mmCIF file of C-alpha atoms in Angstrom:
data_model
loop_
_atom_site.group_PDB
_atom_site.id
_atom_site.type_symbol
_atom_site.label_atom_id
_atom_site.label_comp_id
_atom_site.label_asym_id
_atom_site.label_seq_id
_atom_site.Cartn_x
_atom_site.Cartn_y
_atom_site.Cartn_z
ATOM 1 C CA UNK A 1 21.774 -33.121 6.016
ATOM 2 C CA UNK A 2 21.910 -31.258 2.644
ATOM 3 C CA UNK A 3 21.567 -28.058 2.211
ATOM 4 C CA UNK A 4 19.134 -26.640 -0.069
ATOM 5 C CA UNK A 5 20.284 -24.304 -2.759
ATOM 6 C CA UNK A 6 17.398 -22.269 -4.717
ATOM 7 C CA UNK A 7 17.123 -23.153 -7.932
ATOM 8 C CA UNK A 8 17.236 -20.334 -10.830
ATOM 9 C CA UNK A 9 14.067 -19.839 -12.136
ATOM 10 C CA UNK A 10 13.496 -21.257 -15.728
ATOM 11 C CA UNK A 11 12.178 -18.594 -18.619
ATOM 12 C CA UNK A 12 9.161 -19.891 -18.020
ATOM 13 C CA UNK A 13 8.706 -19.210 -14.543
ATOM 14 C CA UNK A 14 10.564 -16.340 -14.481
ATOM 15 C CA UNK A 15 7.610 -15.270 -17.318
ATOM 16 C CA UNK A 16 5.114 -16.643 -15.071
ATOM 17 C CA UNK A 17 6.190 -14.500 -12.073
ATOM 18 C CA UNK A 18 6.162 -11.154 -14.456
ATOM 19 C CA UNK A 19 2.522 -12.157 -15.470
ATOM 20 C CA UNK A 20 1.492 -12.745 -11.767
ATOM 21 C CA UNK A 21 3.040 -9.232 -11.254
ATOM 22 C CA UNK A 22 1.650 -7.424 -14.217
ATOM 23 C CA UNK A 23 -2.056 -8.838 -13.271
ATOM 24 C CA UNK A 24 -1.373 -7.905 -9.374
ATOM 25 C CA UNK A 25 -0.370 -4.039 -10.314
ATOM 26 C CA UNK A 26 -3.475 -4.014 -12.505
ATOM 27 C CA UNK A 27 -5.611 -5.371 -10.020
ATOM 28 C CA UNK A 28 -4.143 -2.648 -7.113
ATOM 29 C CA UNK A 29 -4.133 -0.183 -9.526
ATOM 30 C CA UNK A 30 -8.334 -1.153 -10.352
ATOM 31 C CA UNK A 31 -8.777 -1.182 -6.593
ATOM 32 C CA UNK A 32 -6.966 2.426 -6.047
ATOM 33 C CA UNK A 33 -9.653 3.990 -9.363
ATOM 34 C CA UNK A 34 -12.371 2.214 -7.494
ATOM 35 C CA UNK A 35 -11.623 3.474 -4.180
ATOM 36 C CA UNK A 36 -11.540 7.350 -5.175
ATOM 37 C CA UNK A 37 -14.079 7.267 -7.106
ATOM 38 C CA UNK A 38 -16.402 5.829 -4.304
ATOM 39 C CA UNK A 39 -15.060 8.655 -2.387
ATOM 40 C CA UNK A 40 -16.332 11.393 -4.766
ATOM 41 C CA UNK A 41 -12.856 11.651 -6.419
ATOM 42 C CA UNK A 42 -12.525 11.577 -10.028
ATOM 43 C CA UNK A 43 -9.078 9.997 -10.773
ATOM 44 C CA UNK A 44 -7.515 12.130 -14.024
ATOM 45 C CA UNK A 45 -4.062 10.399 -14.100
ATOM 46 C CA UNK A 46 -1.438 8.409 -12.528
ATOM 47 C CA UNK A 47 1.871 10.071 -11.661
ATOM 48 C CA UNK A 48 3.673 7.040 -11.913
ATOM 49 C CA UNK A 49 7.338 7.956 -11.252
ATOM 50 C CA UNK A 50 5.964 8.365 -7.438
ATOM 51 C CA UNK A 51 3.999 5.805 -7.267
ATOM 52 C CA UNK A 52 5.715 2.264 -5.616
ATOM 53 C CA UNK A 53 5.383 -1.211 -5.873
ATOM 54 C CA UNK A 54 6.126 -3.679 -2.787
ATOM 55 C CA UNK A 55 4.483 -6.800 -4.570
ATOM 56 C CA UNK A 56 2.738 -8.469 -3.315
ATOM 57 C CA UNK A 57 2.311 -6.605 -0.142
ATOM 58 C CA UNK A 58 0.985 -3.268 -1.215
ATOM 59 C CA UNK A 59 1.148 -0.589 -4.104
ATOM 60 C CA UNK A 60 1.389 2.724 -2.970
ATOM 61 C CA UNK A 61 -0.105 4.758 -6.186
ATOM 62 C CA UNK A 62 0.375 9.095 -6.386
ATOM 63 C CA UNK A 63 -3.233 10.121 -8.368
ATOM 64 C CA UNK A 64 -4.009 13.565 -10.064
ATOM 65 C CA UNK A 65 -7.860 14.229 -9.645
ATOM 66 C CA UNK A 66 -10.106 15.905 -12.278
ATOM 67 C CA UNK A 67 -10.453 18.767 -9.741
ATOM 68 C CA UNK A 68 -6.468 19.055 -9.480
ATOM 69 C CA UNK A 69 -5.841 17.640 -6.283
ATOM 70 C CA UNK A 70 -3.514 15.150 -6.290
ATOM 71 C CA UNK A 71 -3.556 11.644 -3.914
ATOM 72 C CA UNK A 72 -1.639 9.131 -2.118
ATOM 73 C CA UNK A 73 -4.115 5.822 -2.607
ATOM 74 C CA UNK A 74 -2.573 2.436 -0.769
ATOM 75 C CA UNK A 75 -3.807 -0.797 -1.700
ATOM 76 C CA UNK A 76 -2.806 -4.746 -2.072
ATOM 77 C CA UNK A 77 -3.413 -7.211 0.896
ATOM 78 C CA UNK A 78 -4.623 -4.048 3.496
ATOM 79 C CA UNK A 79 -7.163 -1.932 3.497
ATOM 80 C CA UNK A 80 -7.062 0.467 0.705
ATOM 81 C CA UNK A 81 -7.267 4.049 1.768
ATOM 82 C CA UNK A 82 -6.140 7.436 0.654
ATOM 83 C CA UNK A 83 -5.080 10.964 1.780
ATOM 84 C CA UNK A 84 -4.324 13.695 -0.065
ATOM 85 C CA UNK A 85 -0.577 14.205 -1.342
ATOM 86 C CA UNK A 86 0.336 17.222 0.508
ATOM 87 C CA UNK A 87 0.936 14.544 3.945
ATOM 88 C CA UNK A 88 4.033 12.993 2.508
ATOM 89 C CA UNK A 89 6.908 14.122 0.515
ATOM 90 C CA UNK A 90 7.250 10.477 -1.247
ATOM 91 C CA UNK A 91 5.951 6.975 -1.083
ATOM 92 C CA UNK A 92 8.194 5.649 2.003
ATOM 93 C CA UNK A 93 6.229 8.681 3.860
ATOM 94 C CA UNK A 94 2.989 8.132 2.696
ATOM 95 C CA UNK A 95 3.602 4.202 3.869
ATOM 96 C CA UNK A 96 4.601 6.329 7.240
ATOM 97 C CA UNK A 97 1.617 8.422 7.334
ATOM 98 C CA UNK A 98 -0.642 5.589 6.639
ATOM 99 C CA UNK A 99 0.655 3.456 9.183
ATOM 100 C CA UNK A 100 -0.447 5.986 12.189
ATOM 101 C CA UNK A 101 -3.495 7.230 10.950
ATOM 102 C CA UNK A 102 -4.004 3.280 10.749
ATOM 103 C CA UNK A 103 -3.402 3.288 14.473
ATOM 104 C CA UNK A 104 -4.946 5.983 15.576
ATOM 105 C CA UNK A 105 -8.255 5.031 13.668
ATOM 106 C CA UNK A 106 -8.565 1.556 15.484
ATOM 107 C CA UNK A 107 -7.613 3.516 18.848
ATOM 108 C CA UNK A 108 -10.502 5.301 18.274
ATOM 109 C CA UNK A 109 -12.598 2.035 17.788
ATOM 110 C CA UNK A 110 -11.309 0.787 20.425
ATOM 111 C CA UNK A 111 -12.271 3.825 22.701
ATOM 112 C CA UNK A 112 -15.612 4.576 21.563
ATOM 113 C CA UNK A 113 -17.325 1.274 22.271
ATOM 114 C CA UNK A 114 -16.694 0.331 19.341
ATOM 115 C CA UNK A 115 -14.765 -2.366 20.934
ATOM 116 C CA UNK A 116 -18.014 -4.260 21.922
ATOM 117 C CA UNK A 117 -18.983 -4.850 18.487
ATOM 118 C CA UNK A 118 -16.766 -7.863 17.256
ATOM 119 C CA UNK A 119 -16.826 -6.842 13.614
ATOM 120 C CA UNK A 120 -15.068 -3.408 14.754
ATOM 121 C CA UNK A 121 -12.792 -5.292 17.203
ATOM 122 C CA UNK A 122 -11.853 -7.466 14.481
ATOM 123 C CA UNK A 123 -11.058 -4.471 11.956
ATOM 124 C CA UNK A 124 -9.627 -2.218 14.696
ATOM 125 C CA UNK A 125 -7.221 -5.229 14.764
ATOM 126 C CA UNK A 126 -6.532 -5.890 11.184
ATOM 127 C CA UNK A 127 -5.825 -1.781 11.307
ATOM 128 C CA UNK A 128 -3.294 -2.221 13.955
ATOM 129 C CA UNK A 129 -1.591 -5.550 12.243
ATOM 130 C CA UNK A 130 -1.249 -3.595 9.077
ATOM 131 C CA UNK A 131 0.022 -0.236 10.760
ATOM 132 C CA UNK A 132 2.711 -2.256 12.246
ATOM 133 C CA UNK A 133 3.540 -4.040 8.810
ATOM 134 C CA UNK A 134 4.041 -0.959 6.603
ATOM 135 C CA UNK A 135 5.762 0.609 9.498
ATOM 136 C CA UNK A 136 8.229 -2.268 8.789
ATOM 137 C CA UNK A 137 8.208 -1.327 5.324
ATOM 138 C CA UNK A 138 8.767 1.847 6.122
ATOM 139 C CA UNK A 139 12.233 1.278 8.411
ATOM 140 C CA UNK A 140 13.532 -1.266 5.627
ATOM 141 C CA UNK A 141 16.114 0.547 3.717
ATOM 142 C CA UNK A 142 16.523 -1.632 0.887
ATOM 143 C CA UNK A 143 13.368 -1.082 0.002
ATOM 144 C CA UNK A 144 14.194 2.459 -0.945
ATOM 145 C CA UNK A 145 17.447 2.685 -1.336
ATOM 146 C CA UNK A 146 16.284 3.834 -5.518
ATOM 147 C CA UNK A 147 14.237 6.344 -3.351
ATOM 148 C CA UNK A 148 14.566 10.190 -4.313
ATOM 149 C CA UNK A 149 15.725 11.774 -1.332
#
């Protein structure tokens, strides 16, 4: 049986791939405006040196709103959320942070009767699936090994 060696990528793929990840930063980035501002918060600007990228998992973006407050806002294939910055030092925390208010939220679904609705069981679930996944994230050290410390 032969092994399988990956082929380099050709210019044009590897330009297809930076396309793909251009248009899925823009699209998180849409989703993370979107999401404040249905929350009341005005998004003034990005602070993008904090702000992290695990495509095409999630995007972890660091917002300053119009009223000075400044926000962690998570989005890509999880629910997008947010909390203000002063819960996490840096983005591997703030994946940390999210991660067990994730859990605790679809405890409380699950222990308010929630659990008899199947729409909440099935998002108290999702909660918990994604909780565990950027908990992963989290513990993966070559994923921040560029990290501040």
């Amino acid at each position: 049986m032969e092994s399988k060696q990956a082929k380099p990528l050709t210019p044009e793929e590897q330009e297809q791939a930076k396309q793909q990840s251009i248009a899925w930063q823009r699209e998180c980035f849409q989703n993370a405006q979107k999401h404040l501002a249905e929350k009341g918060v005005m998004p003034k600007s990005l602070i993008e040196k904090e702000s992290r990228f695990i495509a095409p998992l999630c995007a972890l973006w660091k917002f300053k709103a119009q009223d000075g407050k400044i926000y962690w806002v998570i989005t890509g294939r999880l629910p997008t959320d947010h909390a203000l910055a002063s819960v996490a030092e840096n983005a591997r925390d703030a994946l940390r942070y999210f991660s067990l208010q994730w859990q605790l939220k679809a405890d409380q679904i699950i222990h308010s009767g929630g659990a008899r609705d199947k729409t909440q069981v099935d998002f108290a679930n999702l909660l918990i699936n994604r909780a565990h996944g950027l908990y992963e994230m989290y513990e993966r050290e070559e994923l921040w090994k560029n990290e501040a410390k």
